[in-house]
CSV table of C-alpha atoms in Angstrom, one decimal:
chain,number,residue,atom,x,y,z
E,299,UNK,CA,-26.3,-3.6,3.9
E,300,UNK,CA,-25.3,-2.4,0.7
E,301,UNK,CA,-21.4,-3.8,-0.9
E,302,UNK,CA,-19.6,-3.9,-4.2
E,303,UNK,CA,-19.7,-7.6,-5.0
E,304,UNK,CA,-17.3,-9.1,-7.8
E,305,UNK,CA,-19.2,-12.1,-8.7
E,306,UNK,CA,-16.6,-13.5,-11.4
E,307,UNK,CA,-14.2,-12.1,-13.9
E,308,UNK,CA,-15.5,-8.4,-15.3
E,309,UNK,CA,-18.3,-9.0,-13.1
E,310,UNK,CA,-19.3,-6.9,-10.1
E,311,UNK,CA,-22.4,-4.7,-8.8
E,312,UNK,CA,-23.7,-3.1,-6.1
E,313,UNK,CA,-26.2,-5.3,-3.9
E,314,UNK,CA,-27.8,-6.1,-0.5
E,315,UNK,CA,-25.9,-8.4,2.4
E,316,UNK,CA,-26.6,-9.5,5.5
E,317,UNK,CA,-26.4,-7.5,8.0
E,318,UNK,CA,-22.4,-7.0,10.4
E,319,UNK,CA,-23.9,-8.0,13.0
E,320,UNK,CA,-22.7,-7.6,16.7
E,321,UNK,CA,-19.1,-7.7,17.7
E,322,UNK,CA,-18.4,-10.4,19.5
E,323,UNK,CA,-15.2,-10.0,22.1
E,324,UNK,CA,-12.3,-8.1,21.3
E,325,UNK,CA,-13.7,-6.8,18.2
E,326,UNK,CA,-15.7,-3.5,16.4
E,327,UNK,CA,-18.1,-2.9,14.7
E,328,UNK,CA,-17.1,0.2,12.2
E,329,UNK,CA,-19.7,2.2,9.5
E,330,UNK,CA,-17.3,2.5,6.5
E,331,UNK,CA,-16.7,5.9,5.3
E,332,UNK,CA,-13.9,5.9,2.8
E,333,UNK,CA,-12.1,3.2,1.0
E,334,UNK,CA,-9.2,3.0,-1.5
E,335,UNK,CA,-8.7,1.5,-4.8
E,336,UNK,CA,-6.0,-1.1,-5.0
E,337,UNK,CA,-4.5,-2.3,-8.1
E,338,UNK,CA,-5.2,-6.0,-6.5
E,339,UNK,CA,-8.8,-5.1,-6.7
E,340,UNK,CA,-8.9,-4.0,-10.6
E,341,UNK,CA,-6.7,-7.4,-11.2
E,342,UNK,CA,-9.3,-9.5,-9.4
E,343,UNK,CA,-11.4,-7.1,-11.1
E,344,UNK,CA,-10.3,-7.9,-14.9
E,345,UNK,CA,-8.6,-11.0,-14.3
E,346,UNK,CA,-10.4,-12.9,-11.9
E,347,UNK,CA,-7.1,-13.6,-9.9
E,348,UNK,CA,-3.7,-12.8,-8.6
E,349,UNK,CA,-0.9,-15.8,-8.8
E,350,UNK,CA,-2.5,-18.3,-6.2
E,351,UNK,CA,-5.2,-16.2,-5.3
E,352,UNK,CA,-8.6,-17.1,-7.8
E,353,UNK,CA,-12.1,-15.5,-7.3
E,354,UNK,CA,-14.1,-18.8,-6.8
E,355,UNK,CA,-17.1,-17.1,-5.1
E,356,UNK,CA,-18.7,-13.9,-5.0
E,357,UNK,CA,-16.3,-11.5,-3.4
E,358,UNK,CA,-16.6,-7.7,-1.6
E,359,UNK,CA,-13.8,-5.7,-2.7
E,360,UNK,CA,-11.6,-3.0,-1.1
E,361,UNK,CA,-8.8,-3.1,1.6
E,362,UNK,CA,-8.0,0.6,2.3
E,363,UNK,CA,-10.5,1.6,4.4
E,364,UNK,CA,-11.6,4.2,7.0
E,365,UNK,CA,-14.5,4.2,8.9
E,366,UNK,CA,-16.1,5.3,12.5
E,367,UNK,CA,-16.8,2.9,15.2
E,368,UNK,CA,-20.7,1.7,15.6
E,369,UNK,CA,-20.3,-0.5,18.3
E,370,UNK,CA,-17.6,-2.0,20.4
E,371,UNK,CA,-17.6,-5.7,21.8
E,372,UNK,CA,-16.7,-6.9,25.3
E,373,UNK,CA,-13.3,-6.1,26.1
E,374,UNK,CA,-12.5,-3.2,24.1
E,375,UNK,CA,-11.3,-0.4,26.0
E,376,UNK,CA,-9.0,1.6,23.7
E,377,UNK,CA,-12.0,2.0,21.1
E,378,UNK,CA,-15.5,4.1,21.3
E,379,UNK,CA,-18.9,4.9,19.3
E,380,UNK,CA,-18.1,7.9,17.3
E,381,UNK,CA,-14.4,7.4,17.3
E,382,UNK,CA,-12.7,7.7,13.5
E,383,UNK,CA,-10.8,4.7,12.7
E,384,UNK,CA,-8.7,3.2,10.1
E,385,UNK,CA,-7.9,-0.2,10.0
E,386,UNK,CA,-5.4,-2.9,9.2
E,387,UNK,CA,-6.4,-5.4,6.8
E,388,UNK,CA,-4.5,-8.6,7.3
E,389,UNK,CA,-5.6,-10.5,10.7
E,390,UNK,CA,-3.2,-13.2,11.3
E,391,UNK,CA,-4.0,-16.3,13.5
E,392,UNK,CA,-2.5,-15.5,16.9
E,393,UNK,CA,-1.7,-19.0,17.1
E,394,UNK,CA,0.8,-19.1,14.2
E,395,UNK,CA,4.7,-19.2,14.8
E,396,UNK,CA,5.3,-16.1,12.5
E,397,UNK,CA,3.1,-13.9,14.9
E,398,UNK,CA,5.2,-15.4,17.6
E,399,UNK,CA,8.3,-14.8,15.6
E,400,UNK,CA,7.2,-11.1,14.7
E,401,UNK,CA,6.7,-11.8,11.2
E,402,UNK,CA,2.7,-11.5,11.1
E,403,UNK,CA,2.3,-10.4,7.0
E,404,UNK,CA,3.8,-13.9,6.1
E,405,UNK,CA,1.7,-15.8,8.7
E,406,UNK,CA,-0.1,-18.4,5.8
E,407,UNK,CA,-3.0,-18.5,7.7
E,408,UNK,CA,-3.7,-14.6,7.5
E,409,UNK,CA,-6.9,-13.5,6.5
E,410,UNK,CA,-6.5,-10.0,4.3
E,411,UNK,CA,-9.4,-8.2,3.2
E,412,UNK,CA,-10.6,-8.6,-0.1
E,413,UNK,CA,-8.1,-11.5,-0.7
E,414,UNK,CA,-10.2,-14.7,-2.0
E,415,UNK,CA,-11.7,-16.2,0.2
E,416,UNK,CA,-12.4,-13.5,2.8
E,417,UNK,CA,-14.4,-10.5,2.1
E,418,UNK,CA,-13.4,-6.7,2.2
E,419,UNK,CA,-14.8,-3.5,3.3
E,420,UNK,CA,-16.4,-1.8,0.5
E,421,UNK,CA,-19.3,-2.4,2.7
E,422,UNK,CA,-22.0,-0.6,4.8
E,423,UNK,CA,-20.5,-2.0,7.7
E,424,UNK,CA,-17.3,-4.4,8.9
E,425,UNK,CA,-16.6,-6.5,12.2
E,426,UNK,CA,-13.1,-6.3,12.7
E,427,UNK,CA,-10.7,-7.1,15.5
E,428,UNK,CA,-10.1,-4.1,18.0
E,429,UNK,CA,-6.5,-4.7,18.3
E,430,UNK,CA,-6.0,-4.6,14.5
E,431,UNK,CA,-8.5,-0.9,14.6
E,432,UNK,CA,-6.5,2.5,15.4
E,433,UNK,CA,-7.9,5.6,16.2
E,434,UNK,CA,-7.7,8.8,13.3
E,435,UNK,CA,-6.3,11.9,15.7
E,436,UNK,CA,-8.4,15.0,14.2
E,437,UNK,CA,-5.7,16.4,12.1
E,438,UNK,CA,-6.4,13.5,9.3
E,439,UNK,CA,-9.2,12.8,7.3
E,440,UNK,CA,-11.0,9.7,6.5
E,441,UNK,CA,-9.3,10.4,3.3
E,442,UNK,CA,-5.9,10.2,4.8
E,443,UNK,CA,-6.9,7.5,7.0
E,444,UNK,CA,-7.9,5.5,3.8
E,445,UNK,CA,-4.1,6.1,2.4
E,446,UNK,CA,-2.6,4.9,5.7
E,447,UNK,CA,-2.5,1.3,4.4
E,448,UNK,CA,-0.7,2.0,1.0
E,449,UNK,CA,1.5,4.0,3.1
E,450,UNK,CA,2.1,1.8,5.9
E,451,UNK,CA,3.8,-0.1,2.9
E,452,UNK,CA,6.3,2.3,2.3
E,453,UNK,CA,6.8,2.7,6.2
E,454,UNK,CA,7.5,-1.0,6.3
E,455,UNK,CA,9.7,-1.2,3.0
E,456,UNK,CA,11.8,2.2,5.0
E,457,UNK,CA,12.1,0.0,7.9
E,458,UNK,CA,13.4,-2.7,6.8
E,459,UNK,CA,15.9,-0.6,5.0
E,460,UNK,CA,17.5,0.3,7.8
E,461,UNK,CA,18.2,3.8,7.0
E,462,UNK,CA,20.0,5.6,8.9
E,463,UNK,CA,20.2,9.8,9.2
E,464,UNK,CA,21.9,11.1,6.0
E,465,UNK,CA,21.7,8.3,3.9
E,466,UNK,CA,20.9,8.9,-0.1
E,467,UNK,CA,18.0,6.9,-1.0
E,468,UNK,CA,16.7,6.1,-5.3
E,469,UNK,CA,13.2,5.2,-5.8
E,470,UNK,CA,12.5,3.0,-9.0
E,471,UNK,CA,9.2,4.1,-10.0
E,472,UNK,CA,6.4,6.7,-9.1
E,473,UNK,CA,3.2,5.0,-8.4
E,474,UNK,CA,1.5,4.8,-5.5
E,475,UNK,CA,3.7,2.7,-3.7
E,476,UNK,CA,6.8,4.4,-5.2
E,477,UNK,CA,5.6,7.6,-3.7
E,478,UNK,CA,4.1,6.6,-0.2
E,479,UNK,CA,8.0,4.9,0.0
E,480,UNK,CA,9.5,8.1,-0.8
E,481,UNK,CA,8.0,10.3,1.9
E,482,UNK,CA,8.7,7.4,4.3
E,483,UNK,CA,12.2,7.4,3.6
E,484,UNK,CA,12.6,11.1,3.6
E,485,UNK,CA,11.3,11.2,7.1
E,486,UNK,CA,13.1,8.4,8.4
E,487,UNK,CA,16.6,10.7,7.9
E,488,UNK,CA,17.4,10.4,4.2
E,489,UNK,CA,18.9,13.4,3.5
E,490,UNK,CA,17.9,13.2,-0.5
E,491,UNK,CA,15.5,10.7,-2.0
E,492,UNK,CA,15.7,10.6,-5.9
E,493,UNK,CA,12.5,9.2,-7.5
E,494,UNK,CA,12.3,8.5,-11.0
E,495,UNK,CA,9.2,7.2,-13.6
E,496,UNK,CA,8.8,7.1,-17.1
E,497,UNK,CA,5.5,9.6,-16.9
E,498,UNK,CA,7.1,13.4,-16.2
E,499,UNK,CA,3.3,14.2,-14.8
E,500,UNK,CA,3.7,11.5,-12.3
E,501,UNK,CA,6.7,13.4,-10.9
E,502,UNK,CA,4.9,16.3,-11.0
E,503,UNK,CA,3.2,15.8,-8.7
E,504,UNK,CA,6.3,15.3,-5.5
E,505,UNK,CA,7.1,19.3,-7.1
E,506,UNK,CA,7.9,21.2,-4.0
E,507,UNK,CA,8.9,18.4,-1.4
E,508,UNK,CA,11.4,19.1,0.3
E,509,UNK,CA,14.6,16.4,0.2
E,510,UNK,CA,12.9,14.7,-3.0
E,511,UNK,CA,13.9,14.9,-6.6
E,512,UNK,CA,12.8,13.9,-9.8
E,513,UNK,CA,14.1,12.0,-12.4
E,514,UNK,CA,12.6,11.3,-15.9
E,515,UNK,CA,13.9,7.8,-16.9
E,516,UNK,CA,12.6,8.9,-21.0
E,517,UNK,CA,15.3,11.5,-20.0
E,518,UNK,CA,18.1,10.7,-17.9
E,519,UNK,CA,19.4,7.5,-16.2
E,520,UNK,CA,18.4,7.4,-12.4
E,521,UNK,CA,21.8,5.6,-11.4
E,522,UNK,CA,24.2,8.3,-13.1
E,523,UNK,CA,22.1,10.7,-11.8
E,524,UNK,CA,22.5,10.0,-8.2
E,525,UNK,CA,26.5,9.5,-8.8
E,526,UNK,CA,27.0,12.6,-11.1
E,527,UNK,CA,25.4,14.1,-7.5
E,528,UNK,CA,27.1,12.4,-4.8
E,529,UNK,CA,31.1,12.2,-5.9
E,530,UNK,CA,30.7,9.1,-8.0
E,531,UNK,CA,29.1,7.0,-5.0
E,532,UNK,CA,26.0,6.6,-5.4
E,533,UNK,CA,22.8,5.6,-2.8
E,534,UNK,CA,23.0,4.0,0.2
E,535,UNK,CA,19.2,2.7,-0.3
E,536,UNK,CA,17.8,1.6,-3.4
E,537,UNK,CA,14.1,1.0,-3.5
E,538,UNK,CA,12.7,-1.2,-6.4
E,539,UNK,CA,9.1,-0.2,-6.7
E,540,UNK,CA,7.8,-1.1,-10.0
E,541,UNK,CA,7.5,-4.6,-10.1
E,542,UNK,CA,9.0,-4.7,-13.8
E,543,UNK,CA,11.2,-6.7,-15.6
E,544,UNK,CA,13.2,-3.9,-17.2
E,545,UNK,CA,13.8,-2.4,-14.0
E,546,UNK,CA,15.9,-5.3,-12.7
E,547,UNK,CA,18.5,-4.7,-15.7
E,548,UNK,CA,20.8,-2.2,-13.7
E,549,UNK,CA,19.6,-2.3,-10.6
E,550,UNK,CA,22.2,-4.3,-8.8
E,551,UNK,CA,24.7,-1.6,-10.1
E,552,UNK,CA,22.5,1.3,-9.0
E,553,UNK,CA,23.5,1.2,-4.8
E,554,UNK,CA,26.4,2.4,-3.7
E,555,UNK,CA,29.2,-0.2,-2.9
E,556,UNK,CA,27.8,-1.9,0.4
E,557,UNK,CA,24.2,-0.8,-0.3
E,558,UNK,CA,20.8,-1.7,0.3
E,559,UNK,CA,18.4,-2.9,-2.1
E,560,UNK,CA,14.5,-3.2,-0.8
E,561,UNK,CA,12.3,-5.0,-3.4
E,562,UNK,CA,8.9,-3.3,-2.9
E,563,UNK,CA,7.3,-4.2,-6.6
E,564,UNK,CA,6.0,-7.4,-7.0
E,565,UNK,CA,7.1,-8.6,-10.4
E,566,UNK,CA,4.1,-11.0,-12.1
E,567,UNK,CA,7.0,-13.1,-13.6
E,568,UNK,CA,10.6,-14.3,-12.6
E,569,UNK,CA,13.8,-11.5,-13.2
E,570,UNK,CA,17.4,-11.6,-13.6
E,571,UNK,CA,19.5,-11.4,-10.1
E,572,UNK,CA,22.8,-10.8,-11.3
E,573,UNK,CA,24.3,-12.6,-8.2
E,574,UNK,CA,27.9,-12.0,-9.0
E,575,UNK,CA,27.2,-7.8,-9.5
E,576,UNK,CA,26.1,-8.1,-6.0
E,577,UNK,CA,28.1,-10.1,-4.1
E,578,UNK,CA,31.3,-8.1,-5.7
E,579,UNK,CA,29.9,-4.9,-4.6
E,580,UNK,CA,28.9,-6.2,-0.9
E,581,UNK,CA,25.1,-5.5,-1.5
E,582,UNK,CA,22.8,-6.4,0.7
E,583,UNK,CA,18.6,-7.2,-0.1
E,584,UNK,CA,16.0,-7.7,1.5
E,585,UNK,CA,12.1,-7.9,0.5
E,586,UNK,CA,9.0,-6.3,1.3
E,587,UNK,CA,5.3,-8.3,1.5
E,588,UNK,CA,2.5,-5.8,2.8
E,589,UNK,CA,4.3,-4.6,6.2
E,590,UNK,CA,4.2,-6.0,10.2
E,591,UNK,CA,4.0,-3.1,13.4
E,592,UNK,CA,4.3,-0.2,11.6
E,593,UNK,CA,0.5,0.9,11.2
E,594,UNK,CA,0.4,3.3,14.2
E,595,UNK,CA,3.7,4.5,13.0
E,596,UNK,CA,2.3,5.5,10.0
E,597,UNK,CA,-0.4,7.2,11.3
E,598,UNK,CA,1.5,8.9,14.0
E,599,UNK,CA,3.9,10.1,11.3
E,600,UNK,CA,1.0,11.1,8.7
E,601,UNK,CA,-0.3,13.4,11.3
E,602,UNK,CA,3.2,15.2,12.0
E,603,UNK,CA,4.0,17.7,9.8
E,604,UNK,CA,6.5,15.8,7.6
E,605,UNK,CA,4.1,13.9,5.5
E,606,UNK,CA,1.0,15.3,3.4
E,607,UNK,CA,-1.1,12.0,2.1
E,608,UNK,CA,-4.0,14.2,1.5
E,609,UNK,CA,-2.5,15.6,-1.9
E,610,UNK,CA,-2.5,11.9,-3.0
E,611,UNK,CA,-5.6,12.0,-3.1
E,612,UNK,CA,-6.5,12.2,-7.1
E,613,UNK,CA,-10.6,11.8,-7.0
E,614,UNK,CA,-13.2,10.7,-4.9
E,615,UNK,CA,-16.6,8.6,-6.1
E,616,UNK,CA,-19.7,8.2,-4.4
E,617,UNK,CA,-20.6,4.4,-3.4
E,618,UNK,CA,-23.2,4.6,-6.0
E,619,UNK,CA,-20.6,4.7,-8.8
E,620,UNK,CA,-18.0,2.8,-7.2
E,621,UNK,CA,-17.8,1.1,-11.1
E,622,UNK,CA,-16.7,4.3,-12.6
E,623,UNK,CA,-14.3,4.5,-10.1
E,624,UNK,CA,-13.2,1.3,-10.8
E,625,UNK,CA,-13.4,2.4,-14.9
E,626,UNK,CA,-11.0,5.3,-13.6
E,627,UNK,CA,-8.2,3.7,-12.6
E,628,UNK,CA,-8.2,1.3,-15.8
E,629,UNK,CA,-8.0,4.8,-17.3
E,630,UNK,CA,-4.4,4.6,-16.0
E,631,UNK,CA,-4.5,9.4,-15.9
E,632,UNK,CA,-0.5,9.8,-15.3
E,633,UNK,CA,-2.0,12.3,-12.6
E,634,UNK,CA,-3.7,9.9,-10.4
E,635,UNK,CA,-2.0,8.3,-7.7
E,636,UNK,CA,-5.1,7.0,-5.3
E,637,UNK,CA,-8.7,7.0,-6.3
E,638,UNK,CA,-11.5,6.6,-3.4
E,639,UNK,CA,-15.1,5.7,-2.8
E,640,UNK,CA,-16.8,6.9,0.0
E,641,UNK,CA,-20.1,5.3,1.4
């Protein structure tokens, strides 16, 4: 089989592997079609790590895949040959107490594609657990099945929100993440989400969505923006989705008094909680690490007709230049939200 291997740091090619294999019990055999780029990948790409998490060994990259099932091991009823797939990346050990818990994206013994140690699927071909494999209806692509894991991140970070019909939701920051959390919130019942970026072509792109309004940050301040709309009051919701530093310097004033704050972003280095700010104005936060039982959810909702992921989609690359895919997205376009490879 064929895979993008990063070997080390700034190092990766296309090369032959061993074969899948057979599935053993419970699990799939699936012919990768599409797969996402991640900005995890580039970092293990360019930096050769992410916090904890250091290449050592030779690595196959990508966790946003779709594919079609090859082969189906003994057990596996809810899965055929043929059928279009996408799956879920992180398989935690059934054993663990967080599984039994509910809590399954913190179980520490998780294994997450393309997450050192364990290889991912920008591959020929993948074994994966069947229960962890959901079928694509015909109304989504490979494409869109691709985007269902960024977007099952903002289905998760809209969950645990707790947003309830009318609210008024702000999203800090337009990337990929930003976005996927905006439509989930807007079909969750926000009545208005505002968005804002610092890159007017990012917002560009949400042009036309119904319930979802832009706000250039180079322009305008995202918090008066949403009060100078909604009597002085501000959101309900507030969704943090940059990771930055900066963003953290009004964001406890940005929610309305008894808000929400969801941190989505993942910041590289500590930021200011002003504590006091948020215990005077009753707001409440809560965090978001990759997402638990929402995957089916997302694709159940990505095929309805309140969510488009396919014009996401920025540019495709053949497996054969998956590195100039990768070059791309180092490219940071302000018009690309998701770049893919397909095999």
């Amino acid at each position: 089989m064929r895979a993008l291997m990063l070997h080390e740091k700034n190092r990766m090619s296309i090369e032959e592997v061993e074969p899948a294999g057979a599935p053993g019990p419970g699990e799939v055999r699936i012919a990768m079609h599409t797969v996402g780029i991640c900005a995890s990948d580039v970092h293990y790409w360019t930096d050769g790590r992410i916090g904890p998490f250091v290449v050592r060994a030779p690595m196959i990259l990508g966790h946003e895949g779709a594919g079609t099932v090859a082969e189906v091991g003994e057990g596996v009823s809810h899965l055929a040959v043929g059928d279009r797939v996408a799956m879920e990346p992180g398989v935690p050990d059934p054993r663990s107490r967080a599984v039994r818990e509910g809590n399954y994206n913190v179980d520490p013994g998780v294994r997450f594609w393309a997450t050192p140690p364990v290889h991912g699927c920008l591959v020929d071909e993948v074994i994966h657990p069947a229960a962890f494999t959901y079928l694509l209806p015909d109304s989504l692509s490979f494409a869109e099945g691709a985007l269902i894991e960024p977007f099952s991140v903002g289905m998760f970070a809209a969950t645990k929100a707790g947003i309830t019909p009318g609210d008024v939701v702000a999203v800090v920051g337009a990337g990929t993440i930003g976005i996927m959390t905006a439509l989930a919130a807007r079909a969750g019942g926000a009545s208005t989400v505002f968005i804002s970026d610092v890159l007017p072509q990012k917002l560009a792109l949400l042009d036309g969505l119904e319930g979802i309004v832009t706000v250039d940050a180079t322009q305008e301040d995202l918090g008066e923006r949403v009060r100078a709309e909604t009597g002085g009051w501000g959101p309900q919701v507030v969704f943090e989705a940059t990771g930055a530093v900066a963003a953290y310097a009004k964001l406890w004033e940005l929610p309305a008094p008894g808000g929400r704050i969801v941190l989505v972003g993942m910041p590289v280095d500590p930021v200011p909680f002003d504590i006091a700010t948020a215990q005077s104005r009753g707001i409440s936060l809560e965090t978001v690490f990759r997402y638990a039982n929402v995957y089916q959810k997302a694709i159940d909702l990505a095929a309805s007709d309140a969510v488009d992921l396919s014009r996401f989609v920025s540019e495709t690359f053949s497996f054969d230049d998956s590195v100039g895919a990768f070059e791309r997205f180092l490219e940071g376009r302000p018009t690309d939200v998701k770049i893919q490879i397909t095999l």
